[in-house]
């Protein structure tokens, strides 16, 4: 109830992860999952004054700058990311109307979620359902299997612990050309310590 009225989830996230007090929080081999819950939007900038939800403020940090920070922190690239940011916020007009007078749409949260392949849920909806979706996405992304060659899709044969897994977006695997990777879903998500075998014919010969 005191201080700036701007929400600054992005800068709070960065300060927390960068703090010496949390130096042992993140393991270098761990997948980082960030979840933001808010009925407003992010207005992170370096000043202390209230900027009154001004998206055109000259000092407003870009969403991309926080994606770059997380890339650097986790040793990720746009093709192989070891983190995701999900958000439970206001993303539609019906929810916005029910959260007045203070609620606003999470435009920047939506940008961050889309950029990091997270999950977007409504603060007006069922939190349990949204958290279940976030959990599933984290498992999918943390077990993502990156290939070192572009495959002929029809030749892909995938097995987990010696058992063949079929292509299926619910309880199997899908291929993602943007990252040249296999993503597992549902009951086919590999358990910890699993042996994953991917055989295929490459599109080109080196």
JSON list of C-alpha atoms in Angstrom, two decimals:
[
{"chain": "A", "resi": 1, "resn": "UNK", "atom": "CA", "xyz": [0.00, 0.00, 0.00]},
{"chain": "A", "resi": 2, "resn": "UNK", "atom": "CA", "xyz": [3.05, 2.29, -0.04]},
{"chain": "A", "resi": 3, "resn": "UNK", "atom": "CA", "xyz": [5.80, 3.00, -2.56]},
{"chain": "A", "resi": 4, "resn": "UNK", "atom": "CA", "xyz": [5.53, 2.86, -6.33]},
{"chain": "A", "resi": 5, "resn": "UNK", "atom": "CA", "xyz": [2.25, 1.62, -7.78]},
{"chain": "A", "resi": 6, "resn": "UNK", "atom": "CA", "xyz": [4.02, 0.01, -10.73]},
{"chain": "A", "resi": 7, "resn": "UNK", "atom": "CA", "xyz": [4.41, -3.74, -10.69]},
{"chain": "A", "resi": 8, "resn": "UNK", "atom": "CA", "xyz": [7.94, -4.84, -11.55]},
{"chain": "A", "resi": 9, "resn": "UNK", "atom": "CA", "xyz": [7.94, -8.61, -11.72]},
{"chain": "A", "resi": 10, "resn": "UNK", "atom": "CA", "xyz": [10.73, -8.75, -14.32]},
{"chain": "A", "resi": 11, "resn": "UNK", "atom": "CA", "xyz": [13.21, -6.64, -12.36]},
{"chain": "A", "resi": 12, "resn": "UNK", "atom": "CA", "xyz": [12.25, -8.44, -9.14]},
{"chain": "A", "resi": 13, "resn": "UNK", "atom": "CA", "xyz": [12.97, -11.76, -10.84]},
{"chain": "A", "resi": 14, "resn": "UNK", "atom": "CA", "xyz": [16.35, -10.54, -12.03]},
{"chain": "A", "resi": 15, "resn": "UNK", "atom": "CA", "xyz": [17.33, -9.06, -8.67]},
{"chain": "A", "resi": 16, "resn": "UNK", "atom": "CA", "xyz": [16.39, -12.28, -6.92]},
{"chain": "A", "resi": 17, "resn": "UNK", "atom": "CA", "xyz": [18.35, -14.52, -9.30]},
{"chain": "A", "resi": 18, "resn": "UNK", "atom": "CA", "xyz": [21.36, -12.19, -9.33]},
{"chain": "A", "resi": 19, "resn": "UNK", "atom": "CA", "xyz": [21.53, -11.66, -5.57]},
{"chain": "A", "resi": 20, "resn": "UNK", "atom": "CA", "xyz": [24.54, -13.04, -3.71]},
{"chain": "A", "resi": 21, "resn": "UNK", "atom": "CA", "xyz": [22.07, -14.18, -1.05]},
{"chain": "A", "resi": 22, "resn": "UNK", "atom": "CA", "xyz": [20.70, -16.67, -3.59]},
{"chain": "A", "resi": 23, "resn": "UNK", "atom": "CA", "xyz": [24.00, -17.70, -5.13]},
{"chain": "A", "resi": 24, "resn": "UNK", "atom": "CA", "xyz": [23.32, -21.38, -4.44]},
{"chain": "A", "resi": 25, "resn": "UNK", "atom": "CA", "xyz": [19.68, -21.30, -5.53]},
{"chain": "A", "resi": 26, "resn": "UNK", "atom": "CA", "xyz": [20.07, -22.38, -9.15]},
{"chain": "A", "resi": 27, "resn": "UNK", "atom": "CA", "xyz": [21.98, -25.52, -10.08]},
{"chain": "A", "resi": 28, "resn": "UNK", "atom": "CA", "xyz": [23.89, -25.19, -13.36]},
{"chain": "A", "resi": 29, "resn": "UNK", "atom": "CA", "xyz": [22.36, -28.42, -14.71]},
{"chain": "A", "resi": 30, "resn": "UNK", "atom": "CA", "xyz": [18.79, -27.59, -13.65]},
{"chain": "A", "resi": 31, "resn": "UNK", "atom": "CA", "xyz": [15.91, -26.31, -15.76]},
{"chain": "A", "resi": 32, "resn": "UNK", "atom": "CA", "xyz": [14.72, -22.89, -14.56]},
{"chain": "A", "resi": 33, "resn": "UNK", "atom": "CA", "xyz": [10.96, -22.30, -14.43]},
{"chain": "A", "resi": 34, "resn": "UNK", "atom": "CA", "xyz": [9.64, -18.84, -13.55]},
{"chain": "A", "resi": 35, "resn": "UNK", "atom": "CA", "xyz": [5.93, -18.36, -12.75]},
{"chain": "A", "resi": 36, "resn": "UNK", "atom": "CA", "xyz": [4.41, -14.87, -12.48]},
{"chain": "A", "resi": 37, "resn": "UNK", "atom": "CA", "xyz": [0.98, -14.27, -10.90]},
{"chain": "A", "resi": 38, "resn": "UNK", "atom": "CA", "xyz": [-0.46, -10.79, -11.37]},
{"chain": "A", "resi": 39, "resn": "UNK", "atom": "CA", "xyz": [-3.63, -8.80, -12.05]},
{"chain": "A", "resi": 40, "resn": "UNK", "atom": "CA", "xyz": [-1.64, -5.97, -13.68]},
{"chain": "A", "resi": 41, "resn": "UNK", "atom": "CA", "xyz": [1.41, -5.73, -15.99]},
{"chain": "A", "resi": 42, "resn": "UNK", "atom": "CA", "xyz": [5.15, -5.27, -15.67]},
{"chain": "A", "resi": 43, "resn": "UNK", "atom": "CA", "xyz": [6.65, -1.76, -15.72]},
{"chain": "A", "resi": 44, "resn": "UNK", "atom": "CA", "xyz": [10.26, -2.49, -14.77]},
{"chain": "A", "resi": 45, "resn": "UNK", "atom": "CA", "xyz": [12.65, 0.45, -15.07]},
{"chain": "A", "resi": 46, "resn": "UNK", "atom": "CA", "xyz": [15.56, 1.87, -13.11]},
{"chain": "A", "resi": 47, "resn": "UNK", "atom": "CA", "xyz": [13.81, 4.83, -11.50]},
{"chain": "A", "resi": 48, "resn": "UNK", "atom": "CA", "xyz": [11.85, 4.93, -8.27]},
{"chain": "A", "resi": 49, "resn": "UNK", "atom": "CA", "xyz": [8.92, 7.14, -9.28]},
{"chain": "A", "resi": 50, "resn": "UNK", "atom": "CA", "xyz": [5.50, 5.89, -10.35]},
{"chain": "A", "resi": 51, "resn": "UNK", "atom": "CA", "xyz": [5.30, 5.98, -14.16]},
{"chain": "A", "resi": 52, "resn": "UNK", "atom": "CA", "xyz": [1.53, 5.49, -14.23]},
{"chain": "A", "resi": 53, "resn": "UNK", "atom": "CA", "xyz": [1.44, 2.41, -16.49]},
{"chain": "A", "resi": 54, "resn": "UNK", "atom": "CA", "xyz": [3.20, 4.26, -19.29]},
{"chain": "A", "resi": 55, "resn": "UNK", "atom": "CA", "xyz": [4.30, 1.77, -21.95]},
{"chain": "A", "resi": 56, "resn": "UNK", "atom": "CA", "xyz": [6.09, 4.60, -23.81]},
{"chain": "A", "resi": 57, "resn": "UNK", "atom": "CA", "xyz": [8.27, 5.62, -20.88]},
{"chain": "A", "resi": 58, "resn": "UNK", "atom": "CA", "xyz": [11.83, 6.13, -22.15]},
{"chain": "A", "resi": 59, "resn": "UNK", "atom": "CA", "xyz": [13.40, 4.07, -19.37]},
{"chain": "A", "resi": 60, "resn": "UNK", "atom": "CA", "xyz": [11.05, 1.08, -19.51]},
{"chain": "A", "resi": 61, "resn": "UNK", "atom": "CA", "xyz": [13.11, -2.09, -19.82]},
{"chain": "A", "resi": 62, "resn": "UNK", "atom": "CA", "xyz": [12.34, -4.18, -22.88]},
{"chain": "A", "resi": 63, "resn": "UNK", "atom": "CA", "xyz": [10.97, -7.69, -22.51]},
{"chain": "A", "resi": 64, "resn": "UNK", "atom": "CA", "xyz": [13.78, -8.85, -24.79]},
{"chain": "A", "resi": 65, "resn": "UNK", "atom": "CA", "xyz": [16.40, -7.61, -22.32]},
{"chain": "A", "resi": 66, "resn": "UNK", "atom": "CA", "xyz": [15.06, -10.01, -19.68]},
{"chain": "A", "resi": 67, "resn": "UNK", "atom": "CA", "xyz": [14.94, -12.89, -22.15]},
{"chain": "A", "resi": 68, "resn": "UNK", "atom": "CA", "xyz": [18.61, -12.13, -22.91]},
{"chain": "A", "resi": 69, "resn": "UNK", "atom": "CA", "xyz": [19.42, -12.07, -19.19]},
{"chain": "A", "resi": 70, "resn": "UNK", "atom": "CA", "xyz": [17.82, -15.49, -18.67]},
{"chain": "A", "resi": 71, "resn": "UNK", "atom": "CA", "xyz": [19.61, -16.82, -21.76]},
{"chain": "A", "resi": 72, "resn": "UNK", "atom": "CA", "xyz": [22.93, -15.72, -20.27]},
{"chain": "A", "resi": 73, "resn": "UNK", "atom": "CA", "xyz": [22.10, -16.98, -16.78]},
{"chain": "A", "resi": 74, "resn": "UNK", "atom": "CA", "xyz": [21.15, -20.46, -17.97]},
{"chain": "A", "resi": 75, "resn": "UNK", "atom": "CA", "xyz": [23.67, -20.76, -20.82]},
{"chain": "A", "resi": 76, "resn": "UNK", "atom": "CA", "xyz": [20.80, -20.91, -23.30]},
{"chain": "A", "resi": 77, "resn": "UNK", "atom": "CA", "xyz": [20.30, -19.87, -26.91]},
{"chain": "A", "resi": 78, "resn": "UNK", "atom": "CA", "xyz": [17.11, -19.12, -28.80]},
{"chain": "A", "resi": 79, "resn": "UNK", "atom": "CA", "xyz": [17.37, -22.62, -30.28]},
{"chain": "A", "resi": 80, "resn": "UNK", "atom": "CA", "xyz": [18.13, -24.43, -27.02]},
{"chain": "A", "resi": 81, "resn": "UNK", "atom": "CA", "xyz": [16.57, -22.84, -23.94]},
{"chain": "A", "resi": 82, "resn": "UNK", "atom": "CA", "xyz": [16.94, -24.20, -20.42]},
{"chain": "A", "resi": 83, "resn": "UNK", "atom": "CA", "xyz": [14.21, -22.02, -18.94]},
{"chain": "A", "resi": 84, "resn": "UNK", "atom": "CA", "xyz": [10.65, -20.82, -19.43]},
{"chain": "A", "resi": 85, "resn": "UNK", "atom": "CA", "xyz": [8.49, -18.05, -18.00]},
{"chain": "A", "resi": 86, "resn": "UNK", "atom": "CA", "xyz": [4.78, -18.71, -17.43]},
{"chain": "A", "resi": 87, "resn": "UNK", "atom": "CA", "xyz": [2.21, -16.18, -16.26]},
{"chain": "A", "resi": 88, "resn": "UNK", "atom": "CA", "xyz": [-1.21, -16.22, -14.62]},
{"chain": "A", "resi": 89, "resn": "UNK", "atom": "CA", "xyz": [-2.71, -12.81, -15.35]},
{"chain": "A", "resi": 90, "resn": "UNK", "atom": "CA", "xyz": [-5.33, -10.82, -17.19]},
{"chain": "A", "resi": 91, "resn": "UNK", "atom": "CA", "xyz": [-5.30, -11.63, -20.91]},
{"chain": "A", "resi": 92, "resn": "UNK", "atom": "CA", "xyz": [-8.90, -11.14, -22.09]},
{"chain": "A", "resi": 93, "resn": "UNK", "atom": "CA", "xyz": [-11.63, -8.50, -21.87]},
{"chain": "A", "resi": 94, "resn": "UNK", "atom": "CA", "xyz": [-14.00, -10.53, -19.68]},
{"chain": "A", "resi": 95, "resn": "UNK", "atom": "CA", "xyz": [-11.36, -11.05, -17.01]},
{"chain": "A", "resi": 96, "resn": "UNK", "atom": "CA", "xyz": [-10.28, -7.41, -17.32]},
{"chain": "A", "resi": 97, "resn": "UNK", "atom": "CA", "xyz": [-13.83, -6.22, -16.62]},
{"chain": "A", "resi": 98, "resn": "UNK", "atom": "CA", "xyz": [-14.07, -8.32, -13.48]},
{"chain": "A", "resi": 99, "resn": "UNK", "atom": "CA", "xyz": [-10.79, -6.99, -12.05]},
{"chain": "A", "resi": 100, "resn": "UNK", "atom": "CA", "xyz": [-11.55, -3.28, -12.06]},
{"chain": "A", "resi": 101, "resn": "UNK", "atom": "CA", "xyz": [-10.63, -0.68, -10.98]},
{"chain": "A", "resi": 102, "resn": "UNK", "atom": "CA", "xyz": [-7.00, -1.79, -10.67]},
{"chain": "A", "resi": 103, "resn": "UNK", "atom": "CA", "xyz": [-6.55, -4.66, -13.10]},
{"chain": "A", "resi": 104, "resn": "UNK", "atom": "CA", "xyz": [-4.95, -4.25, -16.53]},
{"chain": "A", "resi": 105, "resn": "UNK", "atom": "CA", "xyz": [-4.01, -6.72, -19.25]},
{"chain": "A", "resi": 106, "resn": "UNK", "atom": "CA", "xyz": [-0.59, -8.32, -18.96]},
{"chain": "A", "resi": 107, "resn": "UNK", "atom": "CA", "xyz": [0.72, -7.31, -22.38]},
{"chain": "A", "resi": 108, "resn": "UNK", "atom": "CA", "xyz": [4.40, -7.60, -21.44]},
{"chain": "A", "resi": 109, "resn": "UNK", "atom": "CA", "xyz": [3.79, -10.81, -19.52]},
{"chain": "A", "resi": 110, "resn": "UNK", "atom": "CA", "xyz": [2.23, -12.26, -22.65]},
{"chain": "A", "resi": 111, "resn": "UNK", "atom": "CA", "xyz": [5.28, -11.23, -24.69]},
{"chain": "A", "resi": 112, "resn": "UNK", "atom": "CA", "xyz": [7.59, -12.94, -22.19]},
{"chain": "A", "resi": 113, "resn": "UNK", "atom": "CA", "xyz": [5.52, -16.13, -22.13]},
{"chain": "A", "resi": 114, "resn": "UNK", "atom": "CA", "xyz": [5.44, -16.32, -25.92]},
{"chain": "A", "resi": 115, "resn": "UNK", "atom": "CA", "xyz": [9.19, -15.65, -26.19]},
{"chain": "A", "resi": 116, "resn": "UNK", "atom": "CA", "xyz": [10.12, -18.41, -23.74]},
{"chain": "A", "resi": 117, "resn": "UNK", "atom": "CA", "xyz": [7.52, -21.04, -24.64]},
{"chain": "A", "resi": 118, "resn": "UNK", "atom": "CA", "xyz": [5.82, -20.82, -21.25]},
{"chain": "A", "resi": 119, "resn": "UNK", "atom": "CA", "xyz": [2.13, -21.19, -20.38]},
{"chain": "A", "resi": 120, "resn": "UNK", "atom": "CA", "xyz": [-0.38, -18.34, -20.18]},
{"chain": "A", "resi": 121, "resn": "UNK", "atom": "CA", "xyz": [-3.27, -18.74, -17.72]},
{"chain": "A", "resi": 122, "resn": "UNK", "atom": "CA", "xyz": [-6.06, -16.47, -16.51]},
{"chain": "A", "resi": 123, "resn": "UNK", "atom": "CA", "xyz": [-6.09, -15.01, -13.01]},
{"chain": "A", "resi": 124, "resn": "UNK", "atom": "CA", "xyz": [-9.87, -15.29, -13.33]},
{"chain": "A", "resi": 125, "resn": "UNK", "atom": "CA", "xyz": [-9.70, -19.00, -14.14]},
{"chain": "A", "resi": 126, "resn": "UNK", "atom": "CA", "xyz": [-8.95, -22.24, -12.34]},
{"chain": "A", "resi": 127, "resn": "UNK", "atom": "CA", "xyz": [-5.47, -22.05, -10.84]},
{"chain": "A", "resi": 128, "resn": "UNK", "atom": "CA", "xyz": [-5.22, -25.83, -10.42]},
{"chain": "A", "resi": 129, "resn": "UNK", "atom": "CA", "xyz": [-5.86, -26.39, -14.13]},
{"chain": "A", "resi": 130, "resn": "UNK", "atom": "CA", "xyz": [-3.35, -23.71, -15.12]},
{"chain": "A", "resi": 131, "resn": "UNK", "atom": "CA", "xyz": [-0.66, -25.03, -12.76]},
{"chain": "A", "resi": 132, "resn": "UNK", "atom": "CA", "xyz": [-1.19, -28.52, -14.16]},
{"chain": "A", "resi": 133, "resn": "UNK", "atom": "CA", "xyz": [-0.61, -27.12, -17.66]},
{"chain": "A", "resi": 134, "resn": "UNK", "atom": "CA", "xyz": [2.52, -25.30, -16.45]},
{"chain": "A", "resi": 135, "resn": "UNK", "atom": "CA", "xyz": [3.80, -28.49, -14.84]},
{"chain": "A", "resi": 136, "resn": "UNK", "atom": "CA", "xyz": [3.27, -30.43, -18.06]},
{"chain": "A", "resi": 137, "resn": "UNK", "atom": "CA", "xyz": [5.05, -27.77, -20.13]},
{"chain": "A", "resi": 138, "resn": "UNK", "atom": "CA", "xyz": [8.01, -27.73, -17.73]},
{"chain": "A", "resi": 139, "resn": "UNK", "atom": "CA", "xyz": [8.34, -31.50, -18.04]},
{"chain": "A", "resi": 140, "resn": "UNK", "atom": "CA", "xyz": [8.09, -31.30, -21.83]},
{"chain": "A", "resi": 141, "resn": "UNK", "atom": "CA", "xyz": [10.73, -28.59, -22.12]},
{"chain": "A", "resi": 142, "resn": "UNK", "atom": "CA", "xyz": [13.10, -30.00, -19.50]},
{"chain": "A", "resi": 143, "resn": "UNK", "atom": "CA", "xyz": [13.19, -33.37, -21.30]},
{"chain": "A", "resi": 144, "resn": "UNK", "atom": "CA", "xyz": [13.47, -31.86, -24.79]},
{"chain": "A", "resi": 145, "resn": "UNK", "atom": "CA", "xyz": [15.93, -33.85, -26.93]},
{"chain": "A", "resi": 146, "resn": "UNK", "atom": "CA", "xyz": [17.98, -31.80, -29.39]},
{"chain": "A", "resi": 147, "resn": "UNK", "atom": "CA", "xyz": [19.20, -33.42, -32.61]},
{"chain": "A", "resi": 148, "resn": "UNK", "atom": "CA", "xyz": [22.57, -32.73, -34.26]},
{"chain": "A", "resi": 149, "resn": "UNK", "atom": "CA", "xyz": [21.25, -33.18, -37.82]},
{"chain": "A", "resi": 150, "resn": "UNK", "atom": "CA", "xyz": [18.04, -32.30, -39.67]},
{"chain": "A", "resi": 151, "resn": "UNK", "atom": "CA", "xyz": [16.03, -35.54, -39.92]},
{"chain": "A", "resi": 152, "resn": "UNK", "atom": "CA", "xyz": [13.87, -37.02, -42.64]},
{"chain": "A", "resi": 153, "resn": "UNK", "atom": "CA", "xyz": [10.69, -36.98, -40.57]},
{"chain": "A", "resi": 154, "resn": "UNK", "atom": "CA", "xyz": [9.34, -40.28, -41.89]},
{"chain": "A", "resi": 155, "resn": "UNK", "atom": "CA", "xyz": [12.54, -42.03, -40.77]},
{"chain": "A", "resi": 156, "resn": "UNK", "atom": "CA", "xyz": [12.40, -41.01, -37.08]},
{"chain": "A", "resi": 157, "resn": "UNK", "atom": "CA", "xyz": [12.38, -43.95, -34.67]},
{"chain": "A", "resi": 158, "resn": "UNK", "atom": "CA", "xyz": [12.37, -42.98, -30.98]},
{"chain": "A", "resi": 159, "resn": "UNK", "atom": "CA", "xyz": [12.66, -45.19, -27.92]},
{"chain": "A", "resi": 160, "resn": "UNK", "atom": "CA", "xyz": [12.79, -44.54, -24.18]},
{"chain": "A", "resi": 161, "resn": "UNK", "atom": "CA", "xyz": [14.48, -47.23, -22.10]},
{"chain": "A", "resi": 162, "resn": "UNK", "atom": "CA", "xyz": [14.28, -49.56, -25.08]},
{"chain": "A", "resi": 163, "resn": "UNK", "atom": "CA", "xyz": [10.52, -49.12, -25.66]},
{"chain": "A", "resi": 164, "resn": "UNK", "atom": "CA", "xyz": [9.46, -47.45, -28.89]},
{"chain": "A", "resi": 165, "resn": "UNK", "atom": "CA", "xyz": [7.45, -44.24, -28.55]},
{"chain": "A", "resi": 166, "resn": "UNK", "atom": "CA", "xyz": [5.07, -43.19, -31.31]},
{"chain": "A", "resi": 167, "resn": "UNK", "atom": "CA", "xyz": [4.58, -39.68, -32.61]},
{"chain": "A", "resi": 168, "resn": "UNK", "atom": "CA", "xyz": [1.63, -38.12, -30.76]},
{"chain": "A", "resi": 169, "resn": "UNK", "atom": "CA", "xyz": [1.07, -34.66, -29.31]},
{"chain": "A", "resi": 170, "resn": "UNK", "atom": "CA", "xyz": [-0.82, -36.00, -26.28]},
{"chain": "A", "resi": 171, "resn": "UNK", "atom": "CA", "xyz": [1.08, -39.09, -25.15]},
{"chain": "A", "resi": 172, "resn": "UNK", "atom": "CA", "xyz": [4.01, -39.41, -27.53]},
{"chain": "A", "resi": 173, "resn": "UNK", "atom": "CA", "xyz": [6.51, -37.11, -29.19]},
{"chain": "A", "resi": 174, "resn": "UNK", "atom": "CA", "xyz": [6.49, -34.21, -31.62]},
{"chain": "A", "resi": 175, "resn": "UNK", "atom": "CA", "xyz": [9.28, -32.81, -33.78]},
{"chain": "A", "resi": 176, "resn": "UNK", "atom": "CA", "xyz": [9.97, -29.06, -33.68]},
{"chain": "A", "resi": 177, "resn": "UNK", "atom": "CA", "xyz": [11.82, -27.73, -36.69]},
{"chain": "A", "resi": 178, "resn": "UNK", "atom": "CA", "xyz": [12.53, -24.31, -35.13]},
{"chain": "A", "resi": 179, "resn": "UNK", "atom": "CA", "xyz": [14.80, -25.93, -32.54]},
{"chain": "A", "resi": 180, "resn": "UNK", "atom": "CA", "xyz": [15.49, -29.22, -34.38]},
{"chain": "A", "resi": 181, "resn": "UNK", "atom": "CA", "xyz": [14.34, -31.12, -31.33]},
{"chain": "A", "resi": 182, "resn": "UNK", "atom": "CA", "xyz": [12.05, -33.85, -30.09]},
{"chain": "A", "resi": 183, "resn": "UNK", "atom": "CA", "xyz": [9.57, -32.94, -27.36]},
{"chain": "A", "resi": 184, "resn": "UNK", "atom": "CA", "xyz": [7.85, -35.63, -25.31]},
{"chain": "A", "resi": 185, "resn": "UNK", "atom": "CA", "xyz": [4.27, -35.39, -24.03]},
{"chain": "A", "resi": 186, "resn": "UNK", "atom": "CA", "xyz": [1.96, -36.91, -21.44]},
{"chain": "A", "resi": 187, "resn": "UNK", "atom": "CA", "xyz": [2.68, -40.49, -20.41]},
{"chain": "A", "resi": 188, "resn": "UNK", "atom": "CA", "xyz": [5.70, -40.61, -22.75]},
{"chain": "A", "resi": 189, "resn": "UNK", "atom": "CA", "xyz": [7.73, -37.99, -20.89]},
{"chain": "A", "resi": 190, "resn": "UNK", "atom": "CA", "xyz": [10.96, -39.82, -19.95]},
{"chain": "A", "resi": 191, "resn": "UNK", "atom": "CA", "xyz": [11.57, -40.46, -16.25]},
{"chain": "A", "resi": 192, "resn": "UNK", "atom": "CA", "xyz": [14.73, -39.22, -14.55]},
{"chain": "A", "resi": 193, "resn": "UNK", "atom": "CA", "xyz": [17.80, -41.14, -15.71]},
{"chain": "A", "resi": 194, "resn": "UNK", "atom": "CA", "xyz": [16.05, -42.59, -18.77]},
{"chain": "A", "resi": 195, "resn": "UNK", "atom": "CA", "xyz": [17.97, -43.68, -21.87]},
{"chain": "A", "resi": 196, "resn": "UNK", "atom": "CA", "xyz": [16.62, -41.93, -24.98]},
{"chain": "A", "resi": 197, "resn": "UNK", "atom": "CA", "xyz": [17.38, -43.36, -28.41]},
{"chain": "A", "resi": 198, "resn": "UNK", "atom": "CA", "xyz": [16.65, -41.38, -31.60]},
{"chain": "A", "resi": 199, "resn": "UNK", "atom": "CA", "xyz": [17.41, -42.93, -34.98]},
{"chain": "A", "resi": 200, "resn": "UNK", "atom": "CA", "xyz": [16.81, -41.20, -38.31]},
{"chain": "A", "resi": 201, "resn": "UNK", "atom": "CA", "xyz": [18.09, -40.57, -41.80]},
{"chain": "A", "resi": 202, "resn": "UNK", "atom": "CA", "xyz": [19.55, -37.06, -42.15]},
{"chain": "A", "resi": 203, "resn": "UNK", "atom": "CA", "xyz": [18.24, -34.75, -44.85]},
{"chain": "A", "resi": 204, "resn": "UNK", "atom": "CA", "xyz": [21.77, -34.00, -46.07]},
{"chain": "A", "resi": 205, "resn": "UNK", "atom": "CA", "xyz": [25.02, -35.93, -45.95]},
{"chain": "A", "resi": 206, "resn": "UNK", "atom": "CA", "xyz": [27.98, -34.08, -44.43]}
]
